Amino acid sequence: MIRTQVGIIGAGPAGLLLAHLLRRQGIDSVVIEARSRRHVEERVRAGVLEQGTVDLLNAAGAGERMRRQGLVHHGIELRFAGRRHRIDLFELTGGRAITVYGQHEVVKDLIALRVEAGAPILFEAAAEGLDGLDGDRPRIRFENHGEPDEIICDFIAGCDGFHGVSRAAMPAGSARHFGKVYPFAWLGILAATPPASDELVYAHHERGFALLSMRSPEISRLYLQCRPGEDLAAWPDERIWDELGTRLETSDGFRLVDGPVLQKSIAAVRSHVTEPMRYGRLFLAGDAAHIVPPTGAKGLNLAAADVWLLSRALARYYRSGSSDLLDGYSETCLRRVWRAQHFSWWMTSMLHRFDPGDGFEFRRQLGELDNLAGSRAASTNLAENYAGLPLDGLEHPT
Ligand code: FAD
Ligand code: DHB
C-alpha cells in the first residue's frame, strides 16, 4: 500500500507535467503508468507546442532541451489548388510562435527530471479500478509487477488518456459525454529525410488532406488522410510517398524528397468531451477528458493547460484549505476545450475530403481557403487560435 497526496494515473504529457508542477509546489504525488518507460519515451505522437505550452515548460524549469532542440516557427503554410499561402503567426498575433518539438521528447525530459529528483514513478503498473471517490481518501487499485497493490491519496488525477480507466470510473449519470467520429483517419510517417519545407504545410487536395511536418533538420514527419480502419499493409512506403507527393505538389514546382520510413501508424480522427471533468475527488485531465481531431494540433496543448490549472487549484487547496479553484476546474478547462474543439473541427472541415463525390463541398472549401488567403481578419483568427490562448496566471518569459 502506498500513501500520497495526489495519485496520478498515466505518464503521458498530462500526468508527467502535473507531477512536475506539483513537486515544485511541495505537493507529493505518485505516478503509475501501464506501459514501460521505453514504450512511452518512444511513442511518436504530437509535435506542435503552442506558445503557452512552451512558456509553461520554461517557467517550470522543464524547457532546457526544448530551447536547444525545438524548432521555433513563425508561420505555417496552407496549400490549395496548387498554390501556397503563408499564415504569418508571429506578425498576426503580435509576436506569438509555435515550437516543433516531439511529444516524446517532452515526455523524456519530464521523466528524466522526475527520476533525477527521486520522485516516485512506477512503470508497468496499470490502474484497474478506483474506489472511494465520494470520500476524502480515494484509492487506486493497480497491478504492481503482477501483484495487486493500492494507492491511498487525497485526490486522484486521471491522466490515463482516451482508453484509460479513470473516465469509466465515474458513476453512470454523473457526467455527460459528447462525441463525434470523422469519416477518415490519418496515416502518419516519420522519415529520415530533411523536411521539404522550413515550415509546416497543411495541404487541401482532391485526393484528401496531407500535412508536412518535421522533428529536426534531418527528420520529416508527414501525414495523409486515409480511410478509417485502413490496413497499414495496404500502404507500402512507395505508395505513401507517391500519395504525399501528389497531394503536396504545387504549380511552381515543389517536389517532395522521399527517404527511409522509420515508423508508420494510423490514428483515428475524432472528438470527445466529458462534462464535468470531475467526480468527487477524481479530476480528469488531457485525453482522458477530451479528444480533438489532430488538424489543429491542440491535444497535447490542452493537456498542458488542464494540468496547469489543476496544479494551481491543488496548490491553493493545500496552502489555504480553499477548494474554490478545484470547484472551478472543470468549467475553466471546458471553455478552452470547446474553443479548441471548434477550431479543430473547423480546420478539419476546411481541409479534408469528406465525400469524394461531393464537388460542391470541395469547391466550397476552396472558396473558404481563398477567403483566408485574401483576408487579414480571417487569417488573424486562424493565427490566434493556432498559436494558442495564453495560460492565465503564467509569467511569460520572452
Ligand atoms: P496520453 O499521452 O494518451 O497518456 C496517457 C497515459 O496513460 C499513457 O502513457 C497510457 O499508457 C497510460 N495509461 C492508460 N491506461 C492506464 C492505466 N489503466 N493505468 C496506468 N496508466 C495508463 N496534440 C497536439 O497538441 N499537437 C499535435 O501536433 C498533435 N498531433 C497528434 C498527432 C497524432 C498522430 C496523434 C495520435 C495525436 C496528436 N496529438 C497532438 C494529440 C496528443 O498526442 C494527445 O492529446 C496527448 O498525448 C494527450 O496527452 P495525455 O497525457 O492526456 O494522454
Ligand atoms: C503535427 C501533428 C499535427 O496534428 C499537426 O496539426 C501538426 C504537426 C506533428 O506531429 O508534427
Short mmCIF file of N, CA, C and O in Angstrom, two decimals, residues 6 10 48 66-67 77 91 102 111 151 165 177 180-181 194 208 216 256 262 279 285 289 301 309 334 363:
data_model
loop_
_atom_site.label_atom_id
_atom_site.label_comp_id
_atom_site.label_asym_id
_atom_site.label_seq_id
_atom_site.Cartn_x
_atom_site.Cartn_y
_atom_site.Cartn_z
N VAL A 6 -1.41 13.13 -4.01
CA VAL A 6 -2.13 13.04 -5.28
C VAL A 6 -1.68 11.78 -6.03
O VAL A 6 -0.49 11.61 -6.31
N GLY A 10 -1.19 7.56 -15.28
CA GLY A 10 -0.75 7.84 -16.64
C GLY A 10 0.49 8.73 -16.69
O GLY A 10 0.54 9.79 -16.07
N VAL A 48 3.56 19.79 -32.15
CA VAL A 48 3.47 21.25 -32.16
C VAL A 48 3.13 21.76 -30.77
O VAL A 48 2.08 21.44 -30.22
N MET A 66 14.30 21.58 -24.83
CA MET A 66 13.37 22.14 -25.83
C MET A 66 13.91 23.45 -26.40
O MET A 66 13.80 23.70 -27.61
N ARG A 67 14.52 24.27 -25.54
CA ARG A 67 15.06 25.55 -26.04
C ARG A 67 16.22 25.31 -27.00
O ARG A 67 16.42 26.04 -27.94
N GLU A 77 2.07 27.12 -43.57
CA GLU A 77 1.62 27.32 -44.95
C GLU A 77 0.33 26.55 -45.20
O GLU A 77 0.20 25.41 -44.76
N GLU A 91 3.46 37.72 -36.90
CA GLU A 91 3.01 39.09 -37.19
C GLU A 91 1.54 39.27 -36.82
O GLU A 91 1.15 40.26 -36.22
N GLY A 102 8.98 17.14 -30.51
CA GLY A 102 8.17 15.93 -30.39
C GLY A 102 7.62 15.72 -28.98
O GLY A 102 8.31 15.97 -27.99
N ILE A 111 10.28 12.82 -17.55
CA ILE A 111 10.63 11.59 -16.82
C ILE A 111 12.03 11.76 -16.22
O ILE A 111 12.28 11.43 -15.06
N ILE A 151 -3.02 2.57 -4.02
CA ILE A 151 -2.54 3.91 -3.63
C ILE A 151 -3.70 4.60 -2.90
O ILE A 151 -4.82 4.66 -3.43
N VAL A 165 -8.82 4.06 -17.44
CA VAL A 165 -9.90 3.58 -16.56
C VAL A 165 -10.60 4.73 -15.81
O VAL A 165 -11.67 4.54 -15.25
N HIS A 177 -21.24 12.76 -21.95
CA HIS A 177 -20.16 12.54 -22.91
C HIS A 177 -20.64 12.98 -24.29
O HIS A 177 -21.72 12.57 -24.73
N LYS A 180 -17.82 12.81 -31.54
CA LYS A 180 -18.01 12.91 -32.99
C LYS A 180 -16.90 12.08 -33.63
O LYS A 180 -15.73 12.23 -33.26
N VAL A 181 -17.29 11.23 -34.57
CA VAL A 181 -16.27 10.46 -35.28
C VAL A 181 -16.26 10.94 -36.72
O VAL A 181 -17.31 11.15 -37.33
N PRO A 194 15.48 15.21 -44.78
CA PRO A 194 15.30 16.60 -44.34
C PRO A 194 13.93 17.12 -44.77
O PRO A 194 13.48 16.84 -45.89
N GLY A 208 -7.49 14.22 -50.96
CA GLY A 208 -7.55 14.24 -49.49
C GLY A 208 -6.45 15.10 -48.91
O GLY A 208 -5.52 15.52 -49.59
N SER A 216 13.21 17.43 -36.80
CA SER A 216 14.55 18.01 -36.73
C SER A 216 14.97 18.36 -38.15
O SER A 216 14.26 18.03 -39.11
N LEU A 256 8.53 16.81 -53.38
CA LEU A 256 8.81 16.15 -52.11
C LEU A 256 9.96 15.16 -52.32
O LEU A 256 9.99 14.46 -53.32
N LEU A 262 10.93 5.50 -41.00
CA LEU A 262 11.39 4.95 -39.72
C LEU A 262 10.24 4.36 -38.92
O LEU A 262 10.43 3.47 -38.10
N TYR A 279 -15.31 14.04 -10.80
CA TYR A 279 -16.32 13.41 -9.97
C TYR A 279 -15.71 13.26 -8.57
O TYR A 279 -14.72 12.54 -8.40
N ALA A 285 -7.83 14.89 -16.68
CA ALA A 285 -7.03 15.89 -17.41
C ALA A 285 -6.52 15.29 -18.72
O ALA A 285 -6.24 14.09 -18.80
N ALA A 289 -10.17 13.28 -20.67
CA ALA A 289 -11.38 14.11 -20.61
C ALA A 289 -11.85 14.57 -21.98
O ALA A 289 -13.04 14.82 -22.18
N ASN A 301 -1.51 20.37 -26.17
CA ASN A 301 -1.57 21.70 -25.58
C ASN A 301 -2.74 21.84 -24.61
O ASN A 301 -2.62 22.49 -23.57
N LEU A 309 -3.88 24.35 -14.67
CA LEU A 309 -4.98 24.77 -13.79
C LEU A 309 -5.12 23.84 -12.59
O LEU A 309 -5.33 24.28 -11.46
N LEU A 334 -13.14 23.60 -19.52
CA LEU A 334 -14.05 23.29 -20.63
C LEU A 334 -14.24 24.47 -21.59
O LEU A 334 -14.49 24.27 -22.77
N ARG A 363 -15.52 22.56 -53.72
CA ARG A 363 -15.39 23.96 -54.19
C ARG A 363 -15.68 24.95 -53.06
O ARG A 363 -15.10 26.03 -53.00
#
